[in-house]
PDB file of C-alpha atoms in Angstrom:
ATOM      1  CA  MET A 604      33.152 232.047  11.642  1.00 68.00           C
ATOM      2  CA  SER A 605      30.104 229.903  12.596  1.00 82.00           C
ATOM      3  CA  ASP A 606      29.307 229.454  16.203  1.00 88.00           C
ATOM      4  CA  LEU A 607      28.246 225.835  17.178  1.00 95.00           C
ATOM      5  CA  SER A 608      28.330 226.311  20.891  1.00 93.00           C
ATOM      6  CA  GLN A 609      24.471 225.912  20.849  1.00 94.00           C
ATOM      7  CA  PHE A 610      25.172 222.188  20.168  1.00 97.00           C
ATOM      8  CA  GLN A 611      26.053 220.465  23.438  1.00 98.00           C
ATOM      9  CA  VAL A 612      27.763 217.533  21.471  1.00 98.00           C
ATOM     10  CA  THR A 613      30.539 220.014  20.656  1.00 97.00           C
ATOM     11  CA  SER A 614      31.488 220.260  24.280  1.00 97.00           C
ATOM     12  CA  ARG A 615      32.678 216.604  24.158  1.00 98.00           C
ATOM     13  CA  TRP A 616      33.730 216.495  20.498  1.00 98.00           C
ATOM     14  CA  PRO A 617      34.975 220.026  19.822  1.00 97.00           C
ATOM     15  CA  ALA A 618      34.945 221.304  16.395  1.00 97.00           C
ATOM     16  CA  GLN A 619      38.327 222.547  15.101  1.00 95.00           C
ATOM     17  CA  ASN A 620      36.805 224.354  12.124  1.00 96.00           C
ATOM     18  CA  GLN A 621      33.220 225.486  12.879  1.00 96.00           C
ATOM     19  CA  ASP A 622      32.648 226.492   9.270  1.00 97.00           C
ATOM     20  CA  VAL A 623      32.593 222.930   7.919  1.00 98.00           C
ATOM     21  CA  ILE A 624      30.200 219.974   8.299  1.00 98.00           C
ATOM     22  CA  GLN A 625      30.741 218.046  11.660  1.00 98.00           C
ATOM     23  CA  LEU A 626      30.408 214.326  11.246  1.00 98.00           C
ATOM     24  CA  TYR A 627      29.973 212.219  14.257  1.00 98.00           C
ATOM     25  CA  SER A 628      30.320 208.583  13.101  1.00 98.00           C
ATOM     26  CA  TYR A 629      31.856 205.088  13.394  1.00 97.00           C
ATOM     27  CA  PRO A 630      32.754 202.815  10.426  1.00 96.00           C
ATOM     28  CA  THR A 631      29.650 200.616  10.375  1.00 97.00           C
ATOM     29  CA  PRO A 632      27.554 200.333   7.178  1.00 98.00           C
ATOM     30  CA  ASN A 633      25.285 203.147   8.332  1.00 98.00           C
ATOM     31  CA  GLY A 634      28.238 205.290   9.360  1.00 97.00           C
ATOM     32  CA  VAL A 635      30.298 205.003   6.208  1.00 98.00           C
ATOM     33  CA  LYS A 636      27.236 205.998   4.002  1.00 98.00           C
ATOM     34  CA  VAL A 637      27.718 209.650   5.196  1.00 98.00           C
ATOM     35  CA  SER A 638      31.519 209.808   4.924  1.00 98.00           C
ATOM     36  CA  ILE A 639      31.296 208.340   1.439  1.00 98.00           C
ATOM     37  CA  ALA A 640      28.616 210.720   0.476  1.00 98.00           C
ATOM     38  CA  LEU A 641      30.592 213.715   1.808  1.00 98.00           C
ATOM     39  CA  GLU A 642      33.688 212.407  -0.249  1.00 98.00           C
ATOM     40  CA  GLU A 643      31.771 211.942  -3.409  1.00 98.00           C
ATOM     41  CA  LEU A 644      30.219 215.422  -3.064  1.00 98.00           C
ATOM     42  CA  GLY A 645      33.471 217.004  -2.233  1.00 98.00           C
ATOM     43  CA  LEU A 646      32.059 218.766   0.891  1.00 98.00           C
ATOM     44  CA  ALA A 647      34.441 219.992   3.533  1.00 98.00           C
ATOM     45  CA  TYR A 648      33.830 218.223   6.761  1.00 98.00           C
ATOM     46  CA  GLU A 649      35.399 217.268  10.045  1.00 97.00           C
ATOM     47  CA  PRO A 650      34.964 213.769  11.283  1.00 98.00           C
ATOM     48  CA  HIS A 651      34.544 212.836  14.992  1.00 98.00           C
ATOM     49  CA  LEU A 652      34.917 209.264  16.173  1.00 97.00           C
ATOM     50  CA  VAL A 653      31.874 208.238  18.171  1.00 98.00           C
ATOM     51  CA  THR A 654      32.231 204.596  19.366  1.00 97.00           C
ATOM     52  CA  LEU A 655      29.221 202.302  19.859  1.00 97.00           C
ATOM     53  CA  SER A 656      29.888 202.072  23.582  1.00 97.00           C
ATOM     54  CA  ASP A 657      27.224 203.433  25.973  1.00 98.00           C
ATOM     55  CA  SER A 658      29.748 205.982  27.268  1.00 98.00           C
ATOM     56  CA  ASP A 659      29.668 207.597  23.925  1.00 98.00           C
ATOM     57  CA  VAL A 660      26.322 207.019  22.157  1.00 98.00           C
ATOM     58  CA  LYS A 661      24.243 207.315  25.363  1.00 98.00           C
ATOM     59  CA  SER A 662      26.210 210.274  26.671  1.00 98.00           C
ATOM     60  CA  ASP A 663      24.264 213.468  27.307  1.00 98.00           C
ATOM     61  CA  GLU A 664      26.279 215.263  24.721  1.00 98.00           C
ATOM     62  CA  PHE A 665      25.608 212.829  21.879  1.00 98.00           C
ATOM     63  CA  LEU A 666      21.871 212.357  22.931  1.00 98.00           C
ATOM     64  CA  SER A 667      21.491 216.215  22.622  1.00 98.00           C
ATOM     65  CA  LEU A 668      22.116 215.698  18.948  1.00 98.00           C
ATOM     66  CA  ASN A 669      20.505 212.276  18.395  1.00 98.00           C
ATOM     67  CA  PRO A 670      18.109 211.202  21.066  1.00 98.00           C
ATOM     68  CA  ASN A 671      17.999 207.729  19.375  1.00 98.00           C
ATOM     69  CA  ASN A 672      21.655 207.189  20.477  1.00 98.00           C
ATOM     70  CA  LYS A 673      22.689 205.944  17.001  1.00 98.00           C
ATOM     71  CA  ILE A 674      25.526 207.106  14.612  1.00 98.00           C
ATOM     72  CA  PRO A 675      25.754 208.821  12.272  1.00 98.00           C
ATOM     73  CA  ALA A 676      24.799 212.353  12.990  1.00 98.00           C
ATOM     74  CA  ILE A 677      25.999 215.652  11.502  1.00 98.00           C
ATOM     75  CA  ILE A 678      25.892 219.478  12.157  1.00 98.00           C
ATOM     76  CA  ASP A 679      25.994 221.580   9.140  1.00 98.00           C
ATOM     77  CA  PRO A 680      26.844 225.192  10.097  1.00 98.00           C
ATOM     78  CA  ASN A 681      25.477 226.374   6.781  1.00 97.00           C
ATOM     79  CA  GLY A 682      21.830 225.012   6.891  1.00 96.00           C
ATOM     80  CA  PRO A 683      19.070 225.691   4.548  1.00 93.00           C
ATOM     81  CA  ASP A 684      18.089 228.999   6.186  1.00 88.00           C
ATOM     82  CA  GLY A 685      21.772 230.041   6.766  1.00 91.00           C
ATOM     83  CA  ASN A 686      21.717 228.856  10.362  1.00 94.00           C
ATOM     84  CA  PRO A 687      23.379 225.647  11.663  1.00 97.00           C
ATOM     85  CA  ILE A 688      21.298 222.409  11.461  1.00 98.00           C
ATOM     86  CA  GLY A 689      21.711 219.065  13.334  1.00 98.00           C
ATOM     87  CA  LEU A 690      20.578 215.920  11.616  1.00 98.00           C
ATOM     88  CA  PHE A 691      20.460 212.218  12.464  1.00 98.00           C
ATOM     89  CA  GLU A 692      19.374 209.024  10.590  1.00 98.00           C
ATOM     90  CA  SER A 693      21.670 208.176   7.768  1.00 98.00           C
ATOM     91  CA  GLY A 694      18.866 208.157   5.190  1.00 98.00           C
ATOM     92  CA  ALA A 695      17.650 211.739   6.079  1.00 98.00           C
ATOM     93  CA  ILE A 696      21.342 212.886   6.088  1.00 98.00           C
ATOM     94  CA  LEU A 697      21.937 211.497   2.619  1.00 98.00           C
ATOM     95  CA  ILE A 698      18.805 213.138   1.182  1.00 98.00           C
ATOM     96  CA  TYR A 699      19.817 216.501   2.853  1.00 98.00           C
ATOM     97  CA  LEU A 700      23.353 216.323   1.471  1.00 98.00           C
ATOM     98  CA  ALA A 701      22.073 215.433  -2.107  1.00 98.00           C
ATOM     99  CA  GLU A 702      19.589 218.360  -2.085  1.00 97.00           C
ATOM    100  CA  LYS A 703      22.090 220.720  -0.564  1.00 97.00           C
ATOM    101  CA  THR A 704      24.509 220.073  -3.395  1.00 98.00           C
ATOM    102  CA  GLY A 705      22.059 219.175  -6.213  1.00 97.00           C
ATOM    103  CA  LYS A 706      24.160 215.985  -6.713  1.00 98.00           C
ATOM    104  CA  LEU A 707      23.671 212.180  -6.396  1.00 98.00           C
ATOM    105  CA  MET A 708      19.889 212.587  -6.922  1.00 98.00           C
ATOM    106  CA  PRO A 709      18.237 213.656 -10.122  1.00 97.00           C
ATOM    107  CA  GLU A 710      15.150 215.825 -10.384  1.00 96.00           C
ATOM    108  CA  GLY A 711      11.679 214.829 -11.502  1.00 96.00           C
ATOM    109  CA  ALA A 712      10.635 211.144 -11.574  1.00 97.00           C
ATOM    110  CA  GLY A 713      14.192 209.996 -11.182  1.00 97.00           C
ATOM    111  CA  LYS A 714      14.332 211.590  -7.695  1.00 98.00           C
ATOM    112  CA  TYR A 715      11.648 209.141  -6.484  1.00 98.00           C
ATOM    113  CA  GLU A 716      13.398 206.237  -8.181  1.00 98.00           C
ATOM    114  CA  VAL A 717      16.365 206.986  -5.893  1.00 98.00           C
ATOM    115  CA  ILE A 718      14.326 207.563  -2.848  1.00 98.00           C
ATOM    116  CA  LYS A 719      12.384 204.268  -3.502  1.00 98.00           C
ATOM    117  CA  TRP A 720      15.592 202.330  -3.309  1.00 98.00           C
ATOM    118  CA  LEU A 721      16.898 204.385  -0.490  1.00 98.00           C
ATOM    119  CA  MET A 722      13.710 203.468   1.551  1.00 98.00           C
ATOM    120  CA  PHE A 723      14.155 199.792   0.526  1.00 98.00           C
ATOM    121  CA  GLN A 724      17.639 199.901   2.238  1.00 98.00           C
ATOM    122  CA  MET A 725      16.321 201.740   5.221  1.00 98.00           C
ATOM    123  CA  GLY A 726      13.372 199.485   5.814  1.00 97.00           C
ATOM    124  CA  GLY A 727      14.621 196.142   4.523  1.00 98.00           C
ATOM    125  CA  VAL A 728      18.314 195.707   3.700  1.00 98.00           C
ATOM    126  CA  GLY A 729      19.761 197.450   6.816  1.00 98.00           C
ATOM    127  CA  PRO A 730      17.515 196.111   9.456  1.00 97.00           C
ATOM    128  CA  MET A 731      17.472 192.567   8.008  1.00 97.00           C
ATOM    129  CA  LEU A 732      21.147 192.230   7.421  1.00 97.00           C
ATOM    130  CA  GLY A 733      21.757 193.757  10.818  1.00 97.00           C
ATOM    131  CA  GLN A 734      19.762 191.034  12.444  1.00 96.00           C
ATOM    132  CA  LEU A 735      21.540 188.386  10.365  1.00 96.00           C
ATOM    133  CA  GLY A 736      24.842 189.657  11.762  1.00 96.00           C
ATOM    134  CA  PHE A 737      23.434 189.476  15.262  1.00 95.00           C
ATOM    135  CA  PHE A 738      22.136 185.913  14.933  1.00 94.00           C
ATOM    136  CA  TYR A 739      24.932 184.669  12.728  1.00 93.00           C
ATOM    137  CA  LYS A 740      28.138 186.267  14.174  1.00 92.00           C
ATOM    138  CA  PHE A 741      27.403 188.113  17.412  1.00 90.00           C
ATOM    139  CA  ALA A 742      25.605 187.233  20.639  1.00 87.00           C
ATOM    140  CA  GLY A 743      22.498 185.684  18.922  1.00 90.00           C
ATOM    141  CA  ALA A 744      24.742 183.068  17.471  1.00 86.00           C
ATOM    142  CA  GLU A 745      24.789 181.329  20.901  1.00 90.00           C
ATOM    143  CA  ILE A 746      21.004 180.678  20.798  1.00 93.00           C
ATOM    144  CA  GLU A 747      20.448 177.063  20.229  1.00 93.00           C
ATOM    145  CA  ASP A 748      17.121 177.567  18.535  1.00 94.00           C
ATOM    146  CA  PRO A 749      17.987 177.657  14.775  1.00 93.00           C
ATOM    147  CA  ARG A 750      14.795 179.557  13.848  1.00 95.00           C
ATOM    148  CA  PRO A 751      16.045 183.034  14.216  1.00 93.00           C
ATOM    149  CA  ARG A 752      19.150 182.407  12.198  1.00 94.00           C
ATOM    150  CA  GLU A 753      17.168 180.619   9.508  1.00 96.00           C
ATOM    151  CA  ARG A 754      14.633 183.437   9.360  1.00 97.00           C
ATOM    152  CA  TYR A 755      17.345 186.106   8.686  1.00 97.00           C
ATOM    153  CA  ILE A 756      19.365 183.930   6.413  1.00 97.00           C
ATOM    154  CA  ASN A 757      16.196 183.409   4.257  1.00 98.00           C
ATOM    155  CA  GLU A 758      15.192 187.016   4.378  1.00 98.00           C
ATOM    156  CA  ALA A 759      18.750 188.106   3.287  1.00 98.00           C
ATOM    157  CA  LYS A 760      18.678 185.753   0.392  1.00 98.00           C
ATOM    158  CA  ARG A 761      15.280 187.180  -0.668  1.00 98.00           C
ATOM    159  CA  LEU A 762      16.589 190.643  -0.417  1.00 98.00           C
ATOM    160  CA  LEU A 763      19.693 189.768  -2.396  1.00 98.00           C
ATOM    161  CA  SER A 764      17.367 188.227  -5.051  1.00 98.00           C
ATOM    162  CA  VAL A 765      15.499 191.479  -5.310  1.00 98.00           C
ATOM    163  CA  LEU A 766      18.716 193.432  -5.728  1.00 98.00           C
ATOM    164  CA  ASP A 767      20.111 190.972  -8.198  1.00 98.00           C
ATOM    165  CA  LYS A 768      17.124 191.135 -10.428  1.00 98.00           C
ATOM    166  CA  GLN A 769      17.156 195.009 -10.315  1.00 98.00           C
ATOM    167  CA  MET A 770      20.934 195.184 -11.159  1.00 98.00           C
ATOM    168  CA  GLU A 771      20.635 192.968 -14.194  1.00 98.00           C
ATOM    169  CA  GLY A 772      21.798 195.048 -17.140  1.00 97.00           C
ATOM    170  CA  ARG A 773      22.451 198.039 -14.875  1.00 97.00           C
ATOM    171  CA  GLU A 774      25.489 199.792 -13.685  1.00 98.00           C
ATOM    172  CA  TRP A 775      23.804 201.480 -10.710  1.00 98.00           C
ATOM    173  CA  ILE A 776      20.574 200.694  -8.946  1.00 98.00           C
ATOM    174  CA  ALA A 777      18.443 203.798  -9.834  1.00 98.00           C
ATOM    175  CA  GLY A 778      19.994 204.901 -13.129  1.00 96.00           C
ATOM    176  CA  ASP A 779      23.034 207.242 -12.460  1.00 98.00           C
ATOM    177  CA  TYR A 780      25.141 206.719  -9.493  1.00 98.00           C
ATOM    178  CA  SER A 781      23.294 208.013  -6.508  1.00 98.00           C
ATOM    179  CA  ILE A 782      22.679 208.089  -2.706  1.00 98.00           C
ATOM    180  CA  ALA A 783      20.765 204.899  -3.238  1.00 98.00           C
ATOM    181  CA  ASP A 784      23.932 203.018  -4.157  1.00 98.00           C
ATOM    182  CA  ILE A 785      25.765 204.631  -1.261  1.00 98.00           C
ATOM    183  CA  ALA A 786      23.103 203.472   1.131  1.00 98.00           C
ATOM    184  CA  ILE A 787      22.787 199.839   0.033  1.00 98.00           C
ATOM    185  CA  VAL A 788      26.227 198.735  -0.981  1.00 98.00           C
ATOM    186  CA  PRO A 789      28.119 199.138   2.361  1.00 98.00           C
ATOM    187  CA  TRP A 790      25.656 196.561   3.737  1.00 98.00           C
ATOM    188  CA  LEU A 791      26.564 194.064   1.123  1.00 98.00           C
ATOM    189  CA  ARG A 792      30.202 194.680   2.108  1.00 97.00           C
ATOM    190  CA  ALA A 793      29.369 193.901   5.738  1.00 97.00           C
ATOM    191  CA  LEU A 794      28.491 190.305   4.807  1.00 97.00           C
ATOM    192  CA  ASP A 795      32.250 189.768   4.649  1.00 96.00           C
ATOM    193  CA  PHE A 796      32.567 190.984   8.289  1.00 96.00           C
ATOM    194  CA  TYR A 797      29.768 188.697   9.293  1.00 96.00           C
ATOM    195  CA  GLY A 798      31.169 185.777   7.578  1.00 96.00           C
ATOM    196  CA  ALA A 799      27.901 185.047   6.027  1.00 97.00           C
ATOM    197  CA  LYS A 800      28.656 185.069   2.330  1.00 97.00           C
ATOM    198  CA  GLU A 801      28.959 181.269   2.090  1.00 97.00           C
ATOM    199  CA  VAL A 802      25.655 180.489   3.889  1.00 97.00           C
ATOM    200  CA  LEU A 803      23.944 183.169   1.689  1.00 98.00           C
ATOM    201  CA  GLU A 804      25.436 181.675  -1.427  1.00 98.00           C
ATOM    202  CA  PHE A 805      26.398 185.242  -2.130  1.00 98.00           C
ATOM    203  CA  ASP A 806      28.620 184.320  -5.140  1.00 97.00           C
ATOM    204  CA  SER A 807      25.360 183.191  -7.008  1.00 98.00           C
ATOM    205  CA  PHE A 808      24.091 186.808  -7.061  1.00 98.00           C
ATOM    206  CA  THR A 809      26.317 187.761  -9.899  1.00 98.00           C
ATOM    207  CA  HIS A 810      24.873 191.228 -10.764  1.00 98.00           C
ATOM    208  CA  VAL A 811      25.114 192.216  -7.031  1.00 98.00           C
ATOM    209  CA  ASN A 812      28.757 191.048  -6.944  1.00 98.00           C
ATOM    210  CA  ALA A 813      29.518 193.089 -10.007  1.00 98.00           C
ATOM    211  CA  TRP A 814      27.854 196.112  -8.422  1.00 98.00           C
ATOM    212  CA  LEU A 815      29.806 195.670  -5.156  1.00 98.00           C
ATOM    213  CA  ASP A 816      33.098 195.531  -7.174  1.00 98.00           C
ATOM    214  CA  ARG A 817      32.273 198.725  -9.161  1.00 98.00           C
ATOM    215  CA  PHE A 818      31.302 200.536  -6.019  1.00 98.00           C
ATOM    216  CA  LEU A 819      34.555 199.574  -4.189  1.00 98.00           C
ATOM    217  CA  THR A 820      36.814 200.916  -7.090  1.00 98.00           C
ATOM    218  CA  ARG A 821      35.656 204.471  -6.605  1.00 98.00           C
ATOM    219  CA  PRO A 822      38.274 206.559  -4.906  1.00 98.00           C
ATOM    220  CA  ALA A 823      35.820 208.531  -2.831  1.00 98.00           C
ATOM    221  CA  VAL A 824      34.261 205.206  -1.464  1.00 98.00           C
ATOM    222  CA  GLN A 825      37.717 203.905  -0.563  1.00 97.00           C
ATOM    223  CA  LYS A 826      38.465 207.123   1.426  1.00 97.00           C
ATOM    224  CA  GLY A 827      35.027 207.293   2.914  1.00 98.00           C
ATOM    225  CA  LEU A 828      35.269 203.680   4.232  1.00 97.00           C
ATOM    226  CA  LYS A 829      38.216 204.769   6.370  1.00 94.00           C
ATOM    227  CA  ILE A 830      36.689 207.754   7.965  1.00 91.00           C
ATOM    228  CA  PRO A 831      36.422 208.139  10.999  1.00 86.00           C
ATOM    229  CA  ASN A 832      39.743 206.326  11.578  1.00 81.00           C
ATOM    230  CA  VAL A 833      39.375 203.864  14.500  1.00 67.00           C
ATOM    231  CA  ASN A 834      43.181 203.547  14.978  1.00 55.00           C
TER     232      ASN A 834
END
């Protein structure tokens, strides 16, 4: 049996089975990327609910695994050198899991096509749609100056246009189904939660809508979206 006692986070979120991947997450768009990938890859894992409250993400235990105090994070007891490894940043975790299993990312030039669109999500879709949510639904919506909302509404529309053009005539964004799809589509789903689909004219992005629908029909996606359970 593996020994994960070197990871301080396990003192607060104990591992029941130290031989499987430990997932520390919350069902945000970034959080569900990893649970979906784990389900798609068929990897054994144990989920731990880490809320977004300071008492969780800024606790000494969680900061010992991710000093940036953001979910998700993982511990893999069977790392590349046979020793346990801790990882944070959802994009880095997706690349790690794909390379660990040899799935959800092709070899050769196709690998970089996947990484290209993964980076597009990490640098554009995630940050910009996250800011849209803040200024359209959350505390930023109380700001009277309309310019912040307009900025992120317009940028979200621009990003959706880029995606819609890429998805024309395609089933998945980088060829075969990959970690790039798993990274991007949960953010599109979040637009429902933000109540922002109408202001973004989301229905007009027909290829993106079809992509979202395809993604949500996958059994592993449906299961991954519910982990960790917040009830």
